[in-house]
């Protein structure tokens, strides 16, 4: 099916259809990987299958759909990214990092199992991601598979999410020798562009690679992904201030307790909301060249800005 005969779908329907497909594909991928320990297998499933909006896979699928790629073709790259995201959450929740008991409304992996198992489950998902990307079913062209591997590695590693997480821990004043990122707007933006923005950027890049996007189309998606990355984090900061733990599915109020600078602290609640509105407009504009094919991605920008969990 091409984008031309793709049936119109509302964003909630498209998100839920994608989330179901992602859960089924993750379940199969973990089973195929055959972890030798049943406990490890169950912990990996707990980390990967306990709910979640599946926003990053949705962005992969919809970015690829801009180029007429059906969901099934984009799904392997989409679940590879979700494996990395789920690993990062399992590790972030550990006592050595955020020390959280609740994630996606369920006990965190180390609470449901133990710390060593949670670390290994995260490691298992991280490596599974790259195994999936290496498989020919991900893309028939080896050059595209290598580009996907390189893009995800850069996004997840020391120059991306892991680097951002390190800056975030430094912002709490944990390391005497590591320096602290400046507690101003530029410092917070840089930290967040790495910690959470990098995987969102990879999501759109992966879809563009699978869709064989031309450089100008790649650039438009890159702009969109940067803008929604910023919106995602501002919305997250607002949830930390105003959200309800039951609805959010995790503890709230942790940023101010840790004394961290956030967008909301620097802009104020009204300023943060105004910035979100501006960013939603910018995200729409970035994809204007794709016409109605980009409607779901444009609506996703508003969803990200207004999300309640
Ligand atoms: C431990 C290597 C390592 C990295 C951790 C992403 C991250 C870095 C930590 C997550 C902590 C956190 C709550 C960050 C705020 C933004 C964020 C990633 C929220 C969770 O993402 P959603 O809202 O979650 O997409 P779901 O559950 O819907 O998948």
mmCIF file of C-alpha atoms and ligand atoms in Angstrom:
data_model
loop_
_atom_site.group_PDB
_atom_site.id
_atom_site.type_symbol
_atom_site.label_atom_id
_atom_site.label_comp_id
_atom_site.label_asym_id
_atom_site.label_seq_id
_atom_site.Cartn_x
_atom_site.Cartn_y
_atom_site.Cartn_z
ATOM 1 C CA UNK A 1 0.000 0.000 0.000
ATOM 2 C CA UNK A 2 1.391 3.453 -0.796
ATOM 3 C CA UNK A 3 0.704 6.685 1.040
ATOM 4 C CA UNK A 4 -1.770 7.560 -1.695
ATOM 5 C CA UNK A 5 -4.177 4.719 -0.888
ATOM 6 C CA UNK A 6 -3.430 4.795 2.845
ATOM 7 C CA UNK A 7 -6.740 5.131 4.702
ATOM 8 C CA UNK A 8 -7.173 8.291 6.806
ATOM 9 C CA UNK A 9 -6.763 7.458 10.485
ATOM 10 C CA UNK A 10 -7.056 9.538 13.651
ATOM 11 C CA UNK A 11 -3.910 10.001 15.732
ATOM 12 C CA UNK A 12 -5.233 7.969 18.707
ATOM 13 C CA UNK A 13 -6.155 5.096 16.370
ATOM 14 C CA UNK A 14 -2.800 5.234 14.601
ATOM 15 C CA UNK A 15 -0.900 5.370 17.915
ATOM 16 C CA UNK A 16 -2.797 2.437 19.336
ATOM 17 C CA UNK A 17 -2.461 0.344 16.154
ATOM 18 C CA UNK A 18 1.274 1.022 16.162
ATOM 19 C CA UNK A 19 1.598 0.271 19.913
ATOM 20 C CA UNK A 20 -0.116 -3.103 19.431
ATOM 21 C CA UNK A 21 2.137 -4.004 16.515
ATOM 22 C CA UNK A 22 5.218 -2.912 18.486
ATOM 23 C CA UNK A 23 4.251 -5.022 21.510
ATOM 24 C CA UNK A 24 3.692 -8.101 19.334
ATOM 25 C CA UNK A 25 6.982 -7.583 17.465
ATOM 26 C CA UNK A 26 8.935 -7.001 20.698
ATOM 27 C CA UNK A 27 7.456 -10.140 22.199
ATOM 28 C CA UNK A 28 8.571 -12.159 19.157
ATOM 29 C CA UNK A 29 12.026 -10.558 19.055
ATOM 30 C CA UNK A 30 12.715 -11.370 22.719
ATOM 31 C CA UNK A 31 11.476 -14.932 22.212
ATOM 32 C CA UNK A 32 13.677 -15.287 19.086
ATOM 33 C CA UNK A 33 16.714 -14.027 20.998
ATOM 34 C CA UNK A 34 16.287 -17.020 23.335
ATOM 35 C CA UNK A 35 17.821 -15.598 26.532
ATOM 36 C CA UNK A 36 19.324 -18.665 28.220
ATOM 37 C CA UNK A 37 17.859 -17.722 31.602
ATOM 38 C CA UNK A 38 14.113 -17.731 32.100
ATOM 39 C CA UNK A 39 14.479 -15.014 34.755
ATOM 40 C CA UNK A 40 16.393 -12.805 32.329
ATOM 41 C CA UNK A 41 13.790 -13.420 29.650
ATOM 42 C CA UNK A 42 10.960 -12.457 32.022
ATOM 43 C CA UNK A 43 12.804 -9.328 33.177
ATOM 44 C CA UNK A 44 13.439 -8.260 29.559
ATOM 45 C CA UNK A 45 9.754 -8.765 28.830
ATOM 46 C CA UNK A 46 8.834 -6.771 31.942
ATOM 47 C CA UNK A 47 11.066 -3.890 30.804
ATOM 48 C CA UNK A 48 9.835 -3.942 27.222
ATOM 49 C CA UNK A 49 6.205 -4.982 27.437
ATOM 50 C CA UNK A 50 4.793 -3.178 30.489
ATOM 51 C CA UNK A 51 2.909 -0.502 28.533
ATOM 52 C CA UNK A 52 4.343 2.776 27.283
ATOM 53 C CA UNK A 53 3.135 5.128 24.585
ATOM 54 C CA UNK A 54 5.528 3.683 21.968
ATOM 55 C CA UNK A 55 6.097 7.183 20.721
ATOM 56 C CA UNK A 56 9.557 6.559 19.298
ATOM 57 C CA UNK A 57 8.465 3.538 17.213
ATOM 58 C CA UNK A 58 5.482 5.580 16.024
ATOM 59 C CA UNK A 59 7.857 8.291 14.810
ATOM 60 C CA UNK A 60 9.930 5.704 12.913
ATOM 61 C CA UNK A 61 6.813 4.213 11.317
ATOM 62 C CA UNK A 62 5.269 7.572 10.404
ATOM 63 C CA UNK A 63 8.532 9.051 9.111
ATOM 64 C CA UNK A 64 8.909 6.014 6.841
ATOM 65 C CA UNK A 65 5.235 6.284 5.849
ATOM 66 C CA UNK A 66 5.968 9.749 4.410
ATOM 67 C CA UNK A 67 7.800 7.837 1.677
ATOM 68 C CA UNK A 68 5.134 5.180 1.165
ATOM 69 C CA UNK A 69 6.753 2.543 3.393
ATOM 70 C CA UNK A 70 4.128 0.318 5.071
ATOM 71 C CA UNK A 71 4.281 -0.147 8.842
ATOM 72 C CA UNK A 72 5.450 -3.780 8.684
ATOM 73 C CA UNK A 73 8.603 -2.724 6.787
ATOM 74 C CA UNK A 74 9.491 -0.054 9.357
ATOM 75 C CA UNK A 75 8.672 -2.183 12.386
ATOM 76 C CA UNK A 76 12.083 -3.862 12.925
ATOM 77 C CA UNK A 77 13.894 -0.507 13.124
ATOM 78 C CA UNK A 78 11.049 0.809 15.267
ATOM 79 C CA UNK A 79 11.316 -1.964 17.840
ATOM 80 C CA UNK A 80 15.116 -1.794 17.861
ATOM 81 C CA UNK A 81 14.776 1.818 18.996
ATOM 82 C CA UNK A 82 12.134 0.871 21.574
ATOM 83 C CA UNK A 83 14.516 -1.775 22.979
ATOM 84 C CA UNK A 84 17.081 0.968 23.589
ATOM 85 C CA UNK A 85 14.463 3.241 25.128
ATOM 86 C CA UNK A 86 13.216 0.480 27.466
ATOM 87 C CA UNK A 87 16.773 -0.396 28.500
ATOM 88 C CA UNK A 88 17.406 3.260 29.330
ATOM 89 C CA UNK A 89 14.293 3.411 31.506
ATOM 90 C CA UNK A 90 15.224 0.205 33.372
ATOM 91 C CA UNK A 91 18.709 1.548 34.069
ATOM 92 C CA UNK A 92 17.513 5.063 34.854
ATOM 93 C CA UNK A 93 15.181 3.660 37.526
ATOM 94 C CA UNK A 94 18.009 1.858 39.367
ATOM 95 C CA UNK A 95 19.022 3.000 42.855
ATOM 96 C CA UNK A 96 22.357 4.262 41.453
ATOM 97 C CA UNK A 97 20.474 6.609 39.122
ATOM 98 C CA UNK A 98 16.943 7.858 39.843
ATOM 99 C CA UNK A 99 15.937 5.181 42.347
ATOM 100 C CA UNK A 100 12.321 4.835 41.248
ATOM 101 C CA UNK A 101 9.777 2.235 42.329
ATOM 102 C CA UNK A 102 7.180 2.871 39.654
ATOM 103 C CA UNK A 103 7.389 3.026 35.869
ATOM 104 C CA UNK A 104 4.486 2.912 33.410
ATOM 105 C CA UNK A 105 2.252 2.333 36.444
ATOM 106 C CA UNK A 106 4.084 -0.899 37.317
ATOM 107 C CA UNK A 107 6.972 -1.802 39.629
ATOM 108 C CA UNK A 108 10.305 -0.894 38.067
ATOM 109 C CA UNK A 109 12.398 -3.837 36.844
ATOM 110 C CA UNK A 110 14.718 -3.883 39.867
ATOM 111 C CA UNK A 111 11.673 -3.758 42.164
ATOM 112 C CA UNK A 112 9.956 -6.624 40.347
ATOM 113 C CA UNK A 113 13.234 -8.624 40.208
ATOM 114 C CA UNK A 114 16.489 -7.276 41.656
ATOM 115 C CA UNK A 115 19.189 -4.799 40.686
ATOM 116 C CA UNK A 116 21.536 -7.253 38.969
ATOM 117 C CA UNK A 117 18.677 -8.686 36.916
ATOM 118 C CA UNK A 118 17.493 -5.185 35.962
ATOM 119 C CA UNK A 119 20.998 -4.263 34.773
ATOM 120 C CA UNK A 120 21.258 -7.452 32.721
ATOM 121 C CA UNK A 121 17.734 -7.095 31.307
ATOM 122 C CA UNK A 122 18.684 -3.580 30.162
ATOM 123 C CA UNK A 123 21.939 -4.856 28.665
ATOM 124 C CA UNK A 124 20.029 -7.656 26.935
ATOM 125 C CA UNK A 125 17.615 -5.173 25.337
ATOM 126 C CA UNK A 126 20.424 -2.821 24.284
ATOM 127 C CA UNK A 127 22.289 -5.573 22.478
ATOM 128 C CA UNK A 128 19.091 -7.053 21.036
ATOM 129 C CA UNK A 129 18.457 -3.683 19.368
ATOM 130 C CA UNK A 130 21.621 -3.985 17.289
ATOM 131 C CA UNK A 131 20.992 -7.661 16.517
ATOM 132 C CA UNK A 132 17.609 -6.640 15.086
ATOM 133 C CA UNK A 133 19.131 -3.833 13.009
ATOM 134 C CA UNK A 134 21.717 -6.234 11.558
ATOM 135 C CA UNK A 135 19.046 -8.637 10.292
ATOM 136 C CA UNK A 136 18.213 -8.473 6.549
ATOM 137 C CA UNK A 137 14.500 -8.291 7.400
ATOM 138 C CA UNK A 138 15.176 -4.798 8.805
ATOM 139 C CA UNK A 139 16.163 -3.561 5.349
ATOM 140 C CA UNK A 140 17.297 -5.472 2.262
ATOM 141 C CA UNK A 141 20.156 -3.012 1.643
ATOM 142 C CA UNK A 142 23.193 -3.674 3.899
ATOM 143 C CA UNK A 143 24.293 -0.032 3.528
ATOM 144 C CA UNK A 144 20.976 1.097 5.009
ATOM 145 C CA UNK A 145 21.315 -1.394 7.856
ATOM 146 C CA UNK A 146 24.806 -0.075 8.631
ATOM 147 C CA UNK A 147 23.501 3.491 8.538
ATOM 148 C CA UNK A 148 20.726 2.498 10.969
ATOM 149 C CA UNK A 149 23.241 0.856 13.321
ATOM 150 C CA UNK A 150 25.528 3.901 13.227
ATOM 151 C CA UNK A 151 22.650 6.320 13.747
ATOM 152 C CA UNK A 152 21.252 4.411 16.743
ATOM 153 C CA UNK A 153 24.714 3.926 18.272
ATOM 154 C CA UNK A 154 25.431 7.663 18.029
ATOM 155 C CA UNK A 155 22.020 8.561 19.424
ATOM 156 C CA UNK A 156 22.242 6.145 22.349
ATOM 157 C CA UNK A 157 25.901 6.484 23.310
ATOM 158 C CA UNK A 158 28.273 8.942 24.923
ATOM 159 C CA UNK A 159 27.570 11.651 22.332
ATOM 160 C CA UNK A 160 23.819 11.135 22.794
ATOM 161 C CA UNK A 161 21.556 9.712 25.479
ATOM 162 C CA UNK A 162 24.242 8.239 27.743
ATOM 163 C CA UNK A 163 26.221 11.488 27.553
ATOM 164 C CA UNK A 164 23.086 13.459 28.415
ATOM 165 C CA UNK A 165 22.365 11.183 31.350
ATOM 166 C CA UNK A 166 25.901 11.803 32.626
ATOM 167 C CA UNK A 167 25.389 15.577 32.366
ATOM 168 C CA UNK A 168 22.085 15.151 34.176
ATOM 169 C CA UNK A 169 23.739 13.331 37.074
ATOM 170 C CA UNK A 170 26.470 15.993 37.129
ATOM 171 C CA UNK A 171 23.728 18.658 37.321
ATOM 172 C CA UNK A 172 22.733 17.095 40.638
ATOM 173 C CA UNK A 173 26.274 17.803 41.859
ATOM 174 C CA UNK A 174 27.146 14.118 42.183
ATOM 175 C CA UNK A 175 30.692 14.205 40.817
ATOM 176 C CA UNK A 176 33.359 16.442 42.286
ATOM 177 C CA UNK A 177 35.566 16.148 39.190
ATOM 178 C CA UNK A 178 32.998 16.308 36.368
ATOM 179 C CA UNK A 179 31.935 19.946 36.392
ATOM 180 C CA UNK A 180 28.291 20.974 36.247
ATOM 181 C CA UNK A 181 26.329 22.043 33.164
ATOM 182 C CA UNK A 182 25.349 25.712 33.304
ATOM 183 C CA UNK A 183 21.928 26.047 34.977
ATOM 184 C CA UNK A 184 20.722 28.364 32.200
ATOM 185 C CA UNK A 185 18.450 27.822 29.213
ATOM 186 C CA UNK A 186 21.327 26.872 26.887
ATOM 187 C CA UNK A 187 22.741 24.401 29.434
ATOM 188 C CA UNK A 188 19.362 22.755 30.067
ATOM 189 C CA UNK A 189 18.637 22.622 26.319
ATOM 190 C CA UNK A 190 21.978 20.953 25.562
ATOM 191 C CA UNK A 191 21.534 18.365 28.305
ATOM 192 C CA UNK A 192 18.015 17.503 27.165
ATOM 193 C CA UNK A 193 18.905 17.453 23.454
ATOM 194 C CA UNK A 194 21.275 14.630 24.356
ATOM 195 C CA UNK A 195 19.384 12.796 27.069
ATOM 196 C CA UNK A 196 15.959 12.601 25.454
ATOM 197 C CA UNK A 197 16.256 14.424 22.122
ATOM 198 C CA UNK A 198 18.846 12.126 20.551
ATOM 199 C CA UNK A 199 16.562 9.058 20.411
ATOM 200 C CA UNK A 200 13.699 11.150 19.001
ATOM 201 C CA UNK A 201 16.036 12.461 16.294
ATOM 202 C CA UNK A 202 17.137 8.916 15.516
ATOM 203 C CA UNK A 203 13.478 7.848 15.201
ATOM 204 C CA UNK A 204 12.851 10.270 12.337
ATOM 205 C CA UNK A 205 16.248 9.599 10.766
ATOM 206 C CA UNK A 206 15.581 5.850 10.812
ATOM 207 C CA UNK A 207 12.248 6.345 9.043
ATOM 208 C CA UNK A 208 13.937 8.593 6.500
ATOM 209 C CA UNK A 209 16.702 6.043 5.870
ATOM 210 C CA UNK A 210 14.201 3.225 5.342
ATOM 211 C CA UNK A 211 12.183 5.536 3.081
ATOM 212 C CA UNK A 212 15.283 6.484 1.035
ATOM 213 C CA UNK A 213 14.640 10.173 1.756
ATOM 214 C CA UNK A 214 16.466 12.733 -0.343
ATOM 215 C CA UNK A 215 18.749 15.143 1.581
ATOM 216 C CA UNK A 216 16.193 18.017 1.695
ATOM 217 C CA UNK A 217 13.514 15.641 3.043
ATOM 218 C CA UNK A 218 15.992 14.289 5.572
ATOM 219 C CA UNK A 219 16.700 17.877 6.664
ATOM 220 C CA UNK A 220 12.994 18.665 7.096
ATOM 221 C CA UNK A 221 12.512 15.591 9.265
ATOM 222 C CA UNK A 222 15.612 16.488 11.234
ATOM 223 C CA UNK A 223 14.210 19.946 11.976
ATOM 224 C CA UNK A 224 10.876 18.411 13.006
ATOM 225 C CA UNK A 225 12.583 15.899 15.315
ATOM 226 C CA UNK A 226 14.659 18.582 17.027
ATOM 227 C CA UNK A 227 11.576 20.705 17.625
ATOM 228 C CA UNK A 228 9.480 17.866 19.044
ATOM 229 C CA UNK A 229 12.441 16.811 21.196
ATOM 230 C CA UNK A 230 12.398 20.229 22.848
ATOM 231 C CA UNK A 231 8.604 20.084 23.198
ATOM 232 C CA UNK A 232 8.800 16.585 24.702
ATOM 233 C CA UNK A 233 11.134 17.769 27.427
ATOM 234 C CA UNK A 234 9.216 20.930 28.271
ATOM 235 C CA UNK A 235 6.051 18.803 28.558
ATOM 236 C CA UNK A 236 7.978 16.385 30.787
ATOM 237 C CA UNK A 237 9.104 19.256 33.022
ATOM 238 C CA UNK A 238 5.492 20.486 33.265
ATOM 239 C CA UNK A 239 4.351 16.971 34.208
ATOM 240 C CA UNK A 240 7.014 16.858 36.911
ATOM 241 C CA UNK A 241 5.592 20.077 38.372
ATOM 242 C CA UNK A 242 1.868 19.649 37.750
ATOM 243 C CA UNK A 243 1.369 15.949 37.000
ATOM 244 C CA UNK A 244 -0.282 13.366 39.146
ATOM 245 C CA UNK A 245 1.901 10.303 39.860
ATOM 246 C CA UNK A 246 -0.996 7.899 39.220
ATOM 247 C CA UNK A 247 -1.716 9.412 35.802
ATOM 248 C CA UNK A 248 1.934 9.878 34.865
ATOM 249 C CA UNK A 249 2.773 6.319 35.964
ATOM 250 C CA UNK A 250 5.942 7.352 37.821
ATOM 251 C CA UNK A 251 6.992 9.614 40.683
ATOM 252 C CA UNK A 252 6.668 13.366 40.053
ATOM 253 C CA UNK A 253 8.308 16.406 41.690
ATOM 254 C CA UNK A 254 11.738 14.801 41.458
ATOM 255 C CA UNK A 255 13.490 17.579 39.513
ATOM 256 C CA UNK A 256 12.971 20.306 42.072
ATOM 257 C CA UNK A 257 13.762 17.840 44.882
ATOM 258 C CA UNK A 258 17.090 17.161 43.149
ATOM 259 C CA UNK A 259 17.675 20.916 42.707
ATOM 260 C CA UNK A 260 17.915 20.584 38.909
ATOM 261 C CA UNK A 261 17.346 23.496 36.534
ATOM 262 C CA UNK A 262 14.433 22.777 34.204
ATOM 263 C CA UNK A 263 12.698 24.585 31.348
ATOM 264 C CA UNK A 264 9.725 25.265 33.632
ATOM 265 C CA UNK A 265 11.899 26.757 36.338
ATOM 266 C CA UNK A 266 13.694 28.958 33.807
ATOM 267 C CA UNK A 267 10.640 29.980 31.735
ATOM 268 C CA UNK A 268 7.837 29.755 34.317
ATOM 269 C CA UNK A 269 4.705 27.659 33.731
ATOM 270 C CA UNK A 270 3.065 30.252 31.440
ATOM 271 C CA UNK A 271 6.320 30.782 29.548
ATOM 272 C CA UNK A 272 6.752 27.022 29.116
ATOM 273 C CA UNK A 273 3.227 26.705 27.727
ATOM 274 C CA UNK A 274 3.814 29.581 25.314
ATOM 275 C CA UNK A 275 7.051 27.957 24.162
ATOM 276 C CA UNK A 276 5.192 24.684 23.612
ATOM 277 C CA UNK A 277 2.635 26.445 21.391
ATOM 278 C CA UNK A 278 5.421 28.036 19.388
ATOM 279 C CA UNK A 279 7.186 24.689 18.976
ATOM 280 C CA UNK A 280 4.019 22.926 17.780
ATOM 281 C CA UNK A 281 3.715 25.606 15.067
ATOM 282 C CA UNK A 282 7.371 25.133 14.145
ATOM 283 C CA UNK A 283 6.932 21.352 13.907
ATOM 284 C CA UNK A 284 3.945 21.816 11.569
ATOM 285 C CA UNK A 285 5.903 24.198 9.388
ATOM 286 C CA UNK A 286 8.921 21.869 9.193
ATOM 287 C CA UNK A 287 6.797 19.193 7.489
ATOM 288 C CA UNK A 288 4.625 21.483 5.349
ATOM 289 C CA UNK A 289 6.426 20.304 2.216
ATOM 290 C CA UNK A 290 5.038 16.780 2.677
ATOM 291 C CA UNK A 291 1.444 17.995 2.434
ATOM 292 C CA UNK A 292 -1.288 15.836 3.951
ATOM 293 C CA UNK A 293 1.056 12.839 4.193
ATOM 294 C CA UNK A 294 2.521 14.531 7.291
ATOM 295 C CA UNK A 295 -0.796 15.123 9.079
ATOM 296 C CA UNK A 296 -0.262 12.403 11.701
ATOM 297 C CA UNK A 297 3.284 13.575 12.469
ATOM 298 C CA UNK A 298 2.038 17.148 12.751
ATOM 299 C CA UNK A 299 -0.727 16.061 15.113
ATOM 300 C CA UNK A 300 1.843 14.040 17.064
ATOM 301 C CA UNK A 301 3.689 17.300 17.819
ATOM 302 C CA UNK A 302 0.564 18.647 19.573
ATOM 303 C CA UNK A 303 0.091 15.293 21.343
ATOM 304 C CA UNK A 304 3.675 15.443 22.639
ATOM 305 C CA UNK A 305 3.221 19.026 23.846
ATOM 306 C CA UNK A 306 -0.069 18.308 25.630
ATOM 307 C CA UNK A 307 0.537 14.782 26.892
ATOM 308 C CA UNK A 308 -0.625 13.904 30.404
ATOM 309 C CA UNK A 309 1.666 10.910 30.908
HETATM 310 C C1 LIG B 1 20.276 5.220 32.037
HETATM 311 C C2 LIG B 1 21.665 5.219 29.923
HETATM 312 C C3 LIG B 1 20.567 5.758 30.696
HETATM 313 C C4 LIG B 1 19.849 6.753 30.162
HETATM 314 C C5 LIG B 1 18.657 7.277 30.764
HETATM 315 C C6 LIG B 1 16.020 8.558 28.797
HETATM 316 C C7 LIG B 1 16.749 8.502 30.077
HETATM 317 C C8 LIG B 1 18.184 8.444 30.004
HETATM 318 C C9 LIG B 1 16.134 8.473 31.246
HETATM 319 C C10 LIG B 1 14.692 8.465 31.409
HETATM 320 C C11 LIG B 1 14.315 9.319 32.555
HETATM 321 C C12 LIG B 1 13.243 10.185 32.203
HETATM 322 C C13 LIG B 1 11.967 9.935 32.907
HETATM 323 C C14 LIG B 1 13.431 11.148 31.310
HETATM 324 C C15 LIG B 1 12.383 12.058 30.925
HETATM 325 C C16 LIG B 1 11.943 11.864 29.539
HETATM 326 C C17 LIG B 1 11.575 10.461 29.235
HETATM 327 C C18 LIG B 1 12.562 9.698 28.453
HETATM 328 C C19 LIG B 1 10.421 9.976 29.615
HETATM 329 C C20 LIG B 1 9.941 8.620 29.279
HETATM 330 O O1 LIG B 1 9.628 8.536 27.926
HETATM 331 P P1 LIG B 1 8.118 8.311 27.436
HETATM 332 O O2 LIG B 1 7.228 9.355 28.037
HETATM 333 O O3 LIG B 1 7.830 6.921 28.150
HETATM 334 O O4 LIG B 1 8.095 8.187 25.961
HETATM 335 P P2 LIG B 1 6.940 5.685 27.721
HETATM 336 O O5 LIG B 1 6.729 4.935 29.018
HETATM 337 O O6 LIG B 1 5.659 6.195 27.135
HETATM 338 O O7 LIG B 1 7.751 4.894 26.760
#
